[in-house]
Amino acid sequence: MARTQGSHSDITGPRIDAAALRLFAQFGFAAVSMRQIAGEVGVQAGALYNYTPDKQTLLFRLMRGHMEELLAARAARDAPEADPLDRLRDFVRFHIRFHLERPDEVFIAYMELRNLSEENFAAIEALRRRYEDGLEAILRQGVAAGRFTVPDPKIATLAVIAMLNGVNTWYRSGGRLTLAEVETIYWDMVRKAVAA
Amino acid sequence: MARTQGSHSDITGPRIDAAALRLFAQFGFAAVSMRQIAGEVGVQAGALYNYTPDKQTLLFRLMRGHMEELLAARAARDAPEADPLDRLRDFVRFHIRFHLERPDEVFIAYMELRNLSEENFAAIEALRRRYEDGLEAILRQGVAAGRFTVPDPKIATLAVIAMLNGVNTWYRSGGRLTLAEVETIYWDMVRKAVAA
DNA sequence: GTCTATAAAACGATAGAC
DNA sequence: GTCTATCGTTTTATAGAC
């Protein structure tokens, strides 16, 4: 499997990201060596340092890429002028689907925060807070319109997201429930939990 | 800080557990060395092997101890003949309080599962499932009595526990909300989410 | 851009003295 | 039960050839 010498910048970079993502999710950041990543890509360990200054920055770039993709996808869907109930339903469906499609990214983004440097941690947390603020705005809009009853919108935001994140821990494609059924069940619980 | 030679079996054991718990929670199992744990206890690394055959078994014993304590505490409180609404409220309050009192244990029990051997993993998962079954039984009792409307009790169980677990990620003693307020807010959401 | 080779340090676990 | 000492490996990261 040893690769011959030569330049492969355009394809090696994405392959490193993909290998690191999978291995970090499976074994954990600290338990994965640069040699393991290189082996999966088919290069020697030293070659990885043409693409990242160090191991931790590689992790950070993966997490930041995931969070930015999440924010962009959400922004492209949300309709701030729509009915709060419709917005909330769309959020629930979007969140479940987006996260189920990216189990490795989600796992890493929640489990490996402690392996980031202080400033990289702050950057990821800021992106996460921006995403949470999107849901909180929906809840506040619903409360202001008398459609929702939520004693504390900030806590309700965190509660809803935690509940939806839980889907990733048990859902398996081809299992007892279809994705559409899962979306319906969770939407039903969220809708009732915040109902006026 | 070097300790003199001598026998300290009765106190060293618990101190190893406490140090390992704290360090695993803070840095992750794979990122913590046996030397680090020993240093925190005040012994040499080799002495740890009087208390555990290897590092992974140390992790397993911590996780198993936590899960068994959880099950025992829950069993001591639950009243299977009580009203399902009362049982559910007690579950919510118990779960939040028990987990907030043990942030390190909870963090490890959820984050370090992949560092267990196959059989140790199965043992922990069995204990966790027993705990989940307790909540599921309450939901089924409420559904049977016409007090709850839950399309899928198994999923609702996982959703409620995921939501409650989320408290550990943000709650800080002395913060904006008291523990009692948190319990009330979450109970309100859970109650509504499963309401008939 | 990738290779080989290596530096410098840390790892889990064990042996044997006390 | 704890110590010192160490074995055999593995680690991240770098240097220099190609």
Tab-separated table of C-alpha atoms (C1' of nucleotides) in Angstrom:
chain	number	residue	atom	x	y	z
A	1	MET	CA	0.000	0.000	0.000
A	2	ALA	CA	3.089	2.254	0.119
A	3	ARG	CA	2.582	5.276	-2.066
A	4	THR	CA	5.299	6.307	-4.471
A	5	GLN	CA	6.758	9.750	-4.204
A	6	GLY	CA	5.049	12.673	-5.888
A	7	SER	CA	2.679	15.571	-5.425
A	8	HIS	CA	-0.955	14.919	-4.559
A	9	SER	CA	-1.937	18.052	-2.685
A	10	ASP	CA	-5.445	18.328	-4.042
A	11	ILE	CA	-6.545	14.844	-3.066
A	12	THR	CA	-4.401	14.120	-0.021
A	13	GLY	CA	-5.816	17.007	2.012
A	14	PRO	CA	-9.444	15.836	1.902
A	15	ARG	CA	-8.362	12.256	2.463
A	16	ILE	CA	-6.510	13.253	5.613
A	17	ASP	CA	-9.593	15.044	6.895
A	18	ALA	CA	-11.809	12.065	6.163
A	19	ALA	CA	-9.441	9.596	7.820
A	20	ALA	CA	-8.911	11.764	10.889
A	21	LEU	CA	-12.641	12.327	11.248
A	22	ARG	CA	-13.420	8.638	11.183
A	23	LEU	CA	-10.591	7.608	13.496
A	24	PHE	CA	-11.185	10.400	16.018
A	25	ALA	CA	-14.861	9.473	16.186
A	26	GLN	CA	-14.137	5.779	16.622
A	27	PHE	CA	-11.223	5.815	19.046
A	28	GLY	CA	-11.024	9.361	20.383
A	29	PHE	CA	-8.571	12.117	19.561
A	30	ALA	CA	-5.988	11.214	22.180
A	31	ALA	CA	-6.026	7.536	21.281
A	32	VAL	CA	-5.352	8.074	17.569
A	33	SER	CA	-1.787	8.570	16.384
A	34	MET	CA	-0.610	10.553	13.391
A	35	ARG	CA	0.820	7.301	12.051
A	36	GLN	CA	-2.641	5.750	12.141
A	37	ILE	CA	-4.113	8.604	10.153
A	38	ALA	CA	-1.262	8.513	7.671
A	39	GLY	CA	-1.640	4.761	7.311
A	40	GLU	CA	-5.307	5.105	6.449
A	41	VAL	CA	-4.509	7.753	3.829
A	42	GLY	CA	-1.598	5.803	2.418
A	43	VAL	CA	1.228	8.233	3.170
A	44	GLN	CA	3.950	8.429	5.785
A	45	ALA	CA	3.340	10.295	9.023
A	46	GLY	CA	5.682	13.125	8.169
A	47	ALA	CA	3.631	14.011	5.098
A	48	LEU	CA	0.666	15.012	7.278
A	49	TYR	CA	2.584	18.042	8.458
A	50	ASN	CA	2.298	19.548	4.995
A	51	TYR	CA	-1.408	19.933	5.769
A	52	THR	CA	-1.560	20.787	9.448
A	53	PRO	CA	0.948	22.414	11.791
A	54	ASP	CA	0.050	19.899	14.487
A	55	LYS	CA	-2.474	17.292	15.529
A	56	GLN	CA	-4.661	19.606	17.569
A	57	THR	CA	-5.110	22.066	14.713
A	58	LEU	CA	-6.275	19.194	12.539
A	59	LEU	CA	-8.987	18.466	15.106
A	60	PHE	CA	-9.927	22.128	15.323
A	61	ARG	CA	-10.309	22.489	11.564
A	62	LEU	CA	-12.619	19.480	11.458
A	63	MET	CA	-14.798	20.875	14.224
A	64	ARG	CA	-14.901	24.382	12.829
A	65	GLY	CA	-15.800	23.074	9.381
A	66	HIS	CA	-18.678	21.117	10.849
A	67	MET	CA	-20.037	24.038	12.844
A	68	GLU	CA	-19.800	26.429	9.905
A	69	GLU	CA	-21.587	23.974	7.668
A	70	LEU	CA	-24.297	23.622	10.311
A	71	LEU	CA	-24.794	27.365	10.589
A	72	ALA	CA	-24.830	27.865	6.822
A	73	ALA	CA	-27.343	25.072	6.268
A	74	ARG	CA	-29.589	26.409	8.991
A	75	ALA	CA	-29.412	30.010	7.781
A	76	ALA	CA	-30.368	28.865	4.292
A	77	ARG	CA	-33.597	27.316	5.601
A	78	ASP	CA	-34.891	29.549	8.361
A	79	ALA	CA	-37.658	32.016	7.560
A	80	PRO	CA	-37.704	34.599	10.366
A	81	GLU	CA	-41.072	36.007	9.265
A	82	ALA	CA	-42.859	32.675	9.314
A	83	ASP	CA	-45.194	31.369	12.009
A	84	PRO	CA	-43.216	30.364	15.126
A	85	LEU	CA	-44.785	26.921	15.175
A	86	ASP	CA	-43.717	26.332	11.580
A	87	ARG	CA	-40.232	27.614	12.324
A	88	LEU	CA	-39.929	25.350	15.360
A	89	ARG	CA	-41.114	22.322	13.441
A	90	ASP	CA	-38.613	23.030	10.715
A	91	PHE	CA	-35.852	23.418	13.287
A	92	VAL	CA	-36.624	20.032	14.819
A	93	ARG	CA	-36.716	18.275	11.471
A	94	PHE	CA	-33.589	20.048	10.247
A	95	HIS	CA	-31.606	19.360	13.396
A	96	ILE	CA	-32.407	15.665	13.498
A	97	ARG	CA	-31.691	15.117	9.820
A	98	PHE	CA	-28.537	17.201	9.639
A	99	HIS	CA	-27.007	15.506	12.658
A	100	LEU	CA	-28.017	11.980	11.697
A	101	GLU	CA	-26.309	12.488	8.353
A	102	ARG	CA	-23.025	13.389	10.089
A	103	PRO	CA	-22.635	11.096	13.110
A	104	ASP	CA	-18.841	11.292	13.201
A	105	GLU	CA	-18.712	15.077	13.010
A	106	VAL	CA	-21.356	15.413	15.733
A	107	PHE	CA	-19.618	12.936	17.995
A	108	ILE	CA	-16.318	14.747	17.718
A	109	ALA	CA	-17.816	18.213	18.082
A	110	TYR	CA	-19.295	17.222	21.447
A	111	MET	CA	-16.664	14.866	22.798
A	112	GLU	CA	-13.337	16.385	21.908
A	113	LEU	CA	-13.811	19.963	23.069
A	114	ARG	CA	-11.389	19.422	25.929
A	115	ASN	CA	-8.598	18.620	23.497
A	116	LEU	CA	-8.722	22.084	21.961
A	117	SER	CA	-6.478	24.954	22.984
A	118	GLU	CA	-8.159	27.709	24.934
A	119	GLU	CA	-8.656	29.985	21.961
A	120	ASN	CA	-9.780	27.224	19.618
A	121	PHE	CA	-12.255	26.082	22.249
A	122	ALA	CA	-13.632	29.608	22.496
A	123	ALA	CA	-14.048	29.764	18.714
A	124	ILE	CA	-16.057	26.535	18.600
A	125	GLU	CA	-18.175	27.548	21.559
A	126	ALA	CA	-19.002	30.852	19.859
A	127	LEU	CA	-20.235	29.012	16.781
A	128	ARG	CA	-22.313	26.672	18.915
A	129	ARG	CA	-23.852	29.571	20.759
A	130	ARG	CA	-24.818	31.190	17.488
A	131	TYR	CA	-26.670	28.032	16.527
A	132	GLU	CA	-28.432	27.868	19.889
A	133	ASP	CA	-29.397	31.523	19.581
A	134	GLY	CA	-31.311	30.655	16.430
A	135	LEU	CA	-33.580	28.299	18.342
A	136	GLU	CA	-33.890	30.651	21.279
A	137	ALA	CA	-35.116	33.408	18.928
A	138	ILE	CA	-37.851	31.102	17.674
A	139	LEU	CA	-38.965	30.287	21.204
A	140	ARG	CA	-38.997	33.963	22.205
A	141	GLN	CA	-40.984	34.833	19.111
A	142	GLY	CA	-43.543	32.177	20.046
A	143	VAL	CA	-43.730	33.345	23.626
A	144	ALA	CA	-44.201	36.986	22.537
A	145	ALA	CA	-46.999	35.875	20.231
A	146	GLY	CA	-48.658	33.924	23.036
A	147	ARG	CA	-48.191	30.671	21.152
A	148	PHE	CA	-45.624	29.100	23.478
A	149	THR	CA	-45.388	28.944	27.252
A	150	VAL	CA	-41.746	28.657	28.225
A	151	PRO	CA	-40.632	29.789	31.673
A	152	ASP	CA	-37.017	30.243	30.569
A	153	PRO	CA	-36.271	30.352	26.822
A	154	LYS	CA	-32.528	29.867	27.299
A	155	ILE	CA	-33.003	26.683	29.314
A	156	ALA	CA	-35.719	25.452	26.993
A	157	THR	CA	-33.324	25.925	24.078
A	158	LEU	CA	-30.674	23.800	25.723
A	159	ALA	CA	-33.234	21.207	26.759
A	160	VAL	CA	-34.642	20.840	23.253
A	161	ILE	CA	-31.220	20.588	21.640
A	162	ALA	CA	-30.052	18.028	24.203
A	163	MET	CA	-33.152	15.959	23.556
A	164	LEU	CA	-32.681	16.090	19.785
A	165	ASN	CA	-28.975	15.303	20.028
A	166	GLY	CA	-29.888	12.115	21.830
A	167	VAL	CA	-31.222	10.673	18.581
A	168	ASN	CA	-27.669	10.190	17.347
A	169	THR	CA	-26.900	7.808	20.196
A	170	TRP	CA	-29.492	5.226	19.234
A	171	TYR	CA	-30.848	5.746	15.718
A	172	ARG	CA	-29.665	3.294	13.108
A	173	SER	CA	-30.771	3.456	9.491
A	174	GLY	CA	-32.782	0.364	8.672
A	175	GLY	CA	-33.903	-0.054	12.290
A	176	ARG	CA	-37.365	-0.205	13.786
A	177	LEU	CA	-38.256	3.391	12.918
A	178	THR	CA	-37.875	5.382	9.731
A	179	LEU	CA	-36.313	8.817	9.805
A	180	ALA	CA	-39.713	10.365	9.109
A	181	GLU	CA	-41.230	8.533	12.089
A	182	VAL	CA	-38.431	9.716	14.345
A	183	GLU	CA	-38.960	13.289	13.213
A	184	THR	CA	-42.670	13.007	13.933
A	185	ILE	CA	-42.183	11.545	17.406
A	186	TYR	CA	-39.677	14.175	18.470
A	187	TRP	CA	-41.634	17.011	16.948
A	188	ASP	CA	-44.673	15.830	18.889
A	189	MET	CA	-42.756	15.959	22.178
A	190	VAL	CA	-41.136	19.322	21.472
A	191	ARG	CA	-44.415	20.854	20.377
A	192	LYS	CA	-46.166	19.749	23.541
A	193	ALA	CA	-43.257	20.693	25.817
A	194	VAL	CA	-43.378	24.343	24.739
A	195	ALA	CA	-47.125	24.552	24.103
A	196	ALA	CA	-49.101	27.441	25.565
B	1	MET	CA	5.854	15.094	48.071
B	2	ALA	CA	7.560	11.681	47.813
B	3	ARG	CA	5.906	9.210	50.121
B	4	THR	CA	8.016	6.977	52.350
B	5	GLN	CA	7.675	3.245	52.043
B	6	GLY	CA	4.989	1.408	53.945
B	7	SER	CA	1.513	-0.085	53.715
B	8	HIS	CA	-1.472	2.167	53.127
B	9	SER	CA	-3.904	-0.136	51.383
B	10	ASP	CA	-7.042	1.165	53.034
B	11	ILE	CA	-6.522	4.782	52.081
B	12	THR	CA	-4.537	4.503	48.852
B	13	GLY	CA	-7.271	2.601	47.022
B	14	PRO	CA	-9.942	5.278	47.368
B	15	ARG	CA	-7.410	7.983	46.648
B	16	ILE	CA	-6.466	6.293	43.387
B	17	ASP	CA	-10.118	6.103	42.412
B	18	ALA	CA	-10.684	9.755	43.236
B	19	ALA	CA	-7.605	10.905	41.329
B	20	ALA	CA	-8.360	8.762	38.286
B	21	LEU	CA	-11.966	9.948	38.249
B	22	ARG	CA	-10.994	13.581	38.286
B	23	LEU	CA	-8.209	13.257	35.721
B	24	PHE	CA	-10.203	11.072	33.320
B	25	ALA	CA	-13.072	13.558	33.450
B	26	GLN	CA	-10.821	16.530	32.854
B	27	PHE	CA	-8.455	15.224	30.183
B	28	GLY	CA	-9.975	11.977	28.944
B	29	PHE	CA	-8.974	8.403	29.629
B	30	ALA	CA	-6.483	8.077	26.789
B	31	ALA	CA	-4.802	11.382	27.586
B	32	VAL	CA	-4.130	10.533	31.233
B	33	SER	CA	-1.064	8.470	32.146
B	34	MET	CA	-0.659	6.119	35.048
B	35	ARG	CA	2.212	8.325	36.192
B	36	GLN	CA	-0.162	11.304	36.363
B	37	ILE	CA	-2.613	9.398	38.539
B	38	ALA	CA	0.187	8.161	40.777
B	39	GLY	CA	1.569	11.668	41.098
B	40	GLU	CA	-1.782	13.008	42.250
B	41	VAL	CA	-2.058	10.268	44.871
B	42	GLY	CA	1.540	10.655	46.003
B	43	VAL	CA	2.844	7.207	45.088
B	44	GLN	CA	4.993	5.835	42.284
B	45	ALA	CA	3.362	4.504	39.127
B	46	GLY	CA	4.195	0.890	39.887
B	47	ALA	CA	2.217	1.014	43.134
B	48	LEU	CA	-1.035	1.499	41.199
B	49	TYR	CA	-0.792	-2.068	39.951
B	50	ASN	CA	-1.456	-3.306	43.479
B	51	TYR	CA	-4.979	-1.970	42.996
B	52	THR	CA	-5.776	-2.635	39.355
B	53	PRO	CA	-4.498	-5.187	36.870
B	54	ASP	CA	-4.362	-2.504	34.184
B	55	LYS	CA	-5.532	0.973	33.277
B	56	GLN	CA	-8.689	-0.057	31.482
B	57	THR	CA	-9.958	-2.102	34.433
B	58	LEU	CA	-9.501	0.972	36.627
B	59	LEU	CA	-11.803	2.879	34.272
B	60	PHE	CA	-14.316	0.041	34.244
B	61	ARG	CA	-14.489	-0.174	38.023
B	62	LEU	CA	-15.176	3.548	38.242
B	63	MET	CA	-17.974	3.334	35.702
B	64	ARG	CA	-19.518	0.226	37.203
B	65	GLY	CA	-19.433	1.747	40.678
B	66	HIS	CA	-21.231	4.812	39.411
B	67	MET	CA	-23.930	2.853	37.618
B	68	GLU	CA	-24.538	0.566	40.577
B	69	GLU	CA	-24.823	3.524	42.904
B	70	LEU	CA	-27.304	5.101	40.503
B	71	LEU	CA	-29.456	1.978	40.362
B	72	ALA	CA	-29.384	1.481	44.118
B	73	ALA	CA	-30.315	5.087	44.814
B	74	ARG	CA	-33.148	4.958	42.334
B	75	ALA	CA	-34.502	1.638	43.600
B	76	ALA	CA	-34.533	3.032	47.135
B	77	ARG	CA	-36.822	5.882	46.078
B	78	ASP	CA	-39.220	4.526	43.496
B	79	ALA	CA	-42.713	3.548	44.586
B	80	PRO	CA	-44.146	1.305	41.849
B	81	GLU	CA	-47.676	1.540	43.257
B	82	ALA	CA	-47.776	5.314	43.308
B	83	ASP	CA	-49.498	7.578	40.800
B	84	PRO	CA	-47.566	7.646	37.490
B	85	LEU	CA	-47.428	11.444	37.505
B	86	ASP	CA	-45.888	11.405	40.984
B	87	ARG	CA	-43.429	8.723	39.950
B	88	LEU	CA	-42.411	10.663	36.866
B	89	ARG	CA	-41.938	13.869	38.809
B	90	ASP	CA	-39.793	12.049	41.323
B	91	PHE	CA	-37.738	10.514	38.536
B	92	VAL	CA	-37.048	13.909	36.990
B	93	ARG	CA	-36.032	15.461	40.295
B	94	PHE	CA	-33.971	12.448	41.305
B	95	HIS	CA	-32.160	12.223	37.975
B	96	ILE	CA	-31.224	15.897	37.852
B	97	ARG	CA	-30.016	15.993	41.431
B	98	PHE	CA	-28.127	12.712	41.393
B	99	HIS	CA	-26.271	13.592	38.205
B	100	LEU	CA	-25.513	17.180	39.174
B	101	GLU	CA	-23.909	15.904	42.366
B	102	ARG	CA	-21.556	13.665	40.358
B	103	PRO	CA	-20.457	15.572	37.251
B	104	ASP	CA	-17.178	13.680	36.832
B	105	GLU	CA	-18.753	10.250	37.119
B	106	VAL	CA	-21.486	11.182	34.644
B	107	PHE	CA	-19.033	12.636	32.165
B	108	ILE	CA	-16.884	9.534	32.208
B	109	ALA	CA	-19.805	7.129	32.064
B	110	TYR	CA	-20.960	8.720	28.819
B	111	MET	CA	-17.678	9.656	27.165
B	112	GLU	CA	-15.335	6.785	27.820
B	113	LEU	CA	-17.458	3.835	26.795
B	114	ARG	CA	-15.316	3.269	23.722
B	115	ASN	CA	-12.257	2.692	25.885
B	116	LEU	CA	-13.778	-0.382	27.500
B	117	SER	CA	-13.172	-3.929	26.380
B	118	GLU	CA	-16.078	-5.599	24.646
B	119	GLU	CA	-17.276	-7.459	27.727
B	120	ASN	CA	-16.834	-4.506	30.074
B	121	PHE	CA	-18.755	-2.342	27.628
B	122	ALA	CA	-21.581	-4.854	27.602
B	123	ALA	CA	-21.701	-4.857	31.400
B	124	ILE	CA	-22.008	-1.085	31.610
B	125	GLU	CA	-24.605	-0.979	28.855
B	126	ALA	CA	-26.684	-3.581	30.698
B	127	LEU	CA	-26.688	-1.427	33.834
B	128	ARG	CA	-27.649	1.625	31.844
B	129	ARG	CA	-30.487	-0.227	30.182
B	130	ARG	CA	-31.796	-1.307	33.577
B	131	TYR	CA	-31.938	2.325	34.612
B	132	GLU	CA	-33.722	3.325	31.416
B	133	ASP	CA	-36.186	0.494	31.882
B	134	GLY	CA	-37.238	2.069	35.167
B	135	LEU	CA	-38.357	5.232	33.402
B	136	GLU	CA	-39.939	3.314	30.561
B	137	ALA	CA	-42.048	1.375	33.060
B	138	ILE	CA	-43.353	4.623	34.506
B	139	LEU	CA	-44.291	5.919	31.066
B	140	ARG	CA	-46.044	2.674	30.160
B	141	GLN	CA	-47.935	2.736	33.446
B	142	GLY	CA	-49.094	6.269	32.678
B	143	VAL	CA	-50.105	5.372	29.139
B	144	ALA	CA	-52.033	2.328	30.349
B	145	ALA	CA	-53.854	4.517	32.865
B	146	GLY	CA	-54.691	7.069	30.178
B	147	ARG	CA	-52.649	9.727	31.949
B	148	PHE	CA	-49.877	10.024	29.360
B	149	THR	CA	-49.920	10.134	25.575
B	150	VAL	CA	-46.653	8.772	24.276
B	151	PRO	CA	-46.476	7.329	20.768
B	152	ASP	CA	-43.356	5.275	21.562
B	153	PRO	CA	-42.412	4.762	25.231
B	154	LYS	CA	-38.907	3.529	24.425
B	155	ILE	CA	-38.075	6.623	22.381
B	156	ALA	CA	-39.745	8.895	24.907
B	157	THR	CA	-37.570	7.344	27.608
B	158	LEU	CA	-34.397	8.079	25.703
B	159	ALA	CA	-35.599	11.582	24.835
B	160	VAL	CA	-36.387	12.475	28.440
B	161	ILE	CA	-33.091	11.128	29.747
B	162	ALA	CA	-31.132	12.944	27.034
B	163	MET	CA	-32.906	16.166	27.913
B	164	LEU	CA	-32.211	15.772	31.630
B	165	ASN	CA	-28.586	14.810	31.044
B	166	GLY	CA	-28.134	18.104	29.261
B	167	VAL	CA	-28.392	19.917	32.582
B	168	ASN	CA	-24.911	18.734	33.482
B	169	THR	CA	-23.412	20.590	30.523
B	170	TRP	CA	-24.480	24.040	31.645
B	171	TYR	CA	-25.602	24.123	35.293
B	172	ARG	CA	-23.209	25.725	37.738
B	173	SER	CA	-23.954	25.994	41.421
B	174	GLY	CA	-24.301	29.643	42.360
B	175	GLY	CA	-25.405	30.606	38.860
B	176	ARG	CA	-28.559	32.309	37.662
B	177	LEU	CA	-30.883	29.479	38.682
B	178	THR	CA	-31.158	27.447	41.868
B	179	LEU	CA	-31.308	23.678	41.732
B	180	ALA	CA	-34.965	23.817	42.749
B	181	GLU	CA	-35.755	26.181	39.891
B	182	VAL	CA	-34.001	23.924	37.421
B	183	GLU	CA	-35.966	20.943	38.676
B	184	THR	CA	-39.207	22.867	38.265
B	185	ILE	CA	-38.418	24.032	34.736
B	186	TYR	CA	-37.467	20.574	33.506
B	187	TRP	CA	-40.352	18.895	35.254
B	188	ASP	CA	-42.668	21.352	33.563
B	189	MET	CA	-41.319	20.451	30.133
B	190	VAL	CA	-41.311	16.699	30.749
B	191	ARG	CA	-44.823	16.788	32.168
B	192	LYS	CA	-46.159	18.616	29.133
B	193	ALA	CA	-44.204	16.517	26.634
B	194	VAL	CA	-45.866	13.277	27.790
B	195	ALA	CA	-49.232	14.779	28.745
B	196	ALA	CA	-52.410	13.094	27.530
C	1	DG	C1'	4.776	16.940	-1.668
C	2	DT	C1'	6.460	12.719	0.017
C	3	DC	C1'	9.985	9.943	1.498
C	4	DT	C1'	13.378	7.881	5.113
C	5	DA	C1'	15.423	8.473	9.353
C	6	DT	C1'	15.585	10.122	13.739
C	7	DA	C1'	15.407	13.081	17.861
C	8	DA	C1'	13.566	13.484	22.461
C	9	DA	C1'	10.226	12.247	25.359
C	10	DA	C1'	6.477	9.516	27.287
C	11	DC	C1'	3.856	5.367	27.520
C	12	DG	C1'	1.941	0.802	30.108
C	13	DA	C1'	3.493	-2.625	32.632
C	14	DT	C1'	6.892	-5.597	35.249
C	15	DA	C1'	10.909	-7.250	38.440
C	16	DG	C1'	12.965	-7.394	42.535
C	17	DA	C1'	14.595	-4.946	46.874
C	18	DC	C1'	12.808	-3.614	51.251
D	1	DG	C1'	2.440	-2.113	49.825
D	2	DT	C1'	5.679	0.877	47.929
D	3	DC	C1'	9.965	1.790	46.142
D	4	DT	C1'	13.595	2.168	42.263
D	5	DA	C1'	14.846	0.836	37.904
D	6	DT	C1'	13.901	-0.590	33.542
D	7	DC	C1'	12.073	-3.127	29.335
D	8	DG	C1'	10.096	-2.640	25.008
D	9	DT	C1'	7.084	0.380	22.499
D	10	DT	C1'	5.118	4.254	20.891
D	11	DT	C1'	4.483	9.099	20.559
D	12	DT	C1'	4.690	14.038	18.117
D	13	DA	C1'	7.339	16.490	15.378
D	14	DT	C1'	11.467	17.667	12.543
D	15	DA	C1'	15.580	17.332	9.017
D	16	DG	C1'	17.146	16.585	4.771
D	17	DA	C1'	17.136	13.695	0.381
D	18	DC	C1'	14.572	13.354	-3.823
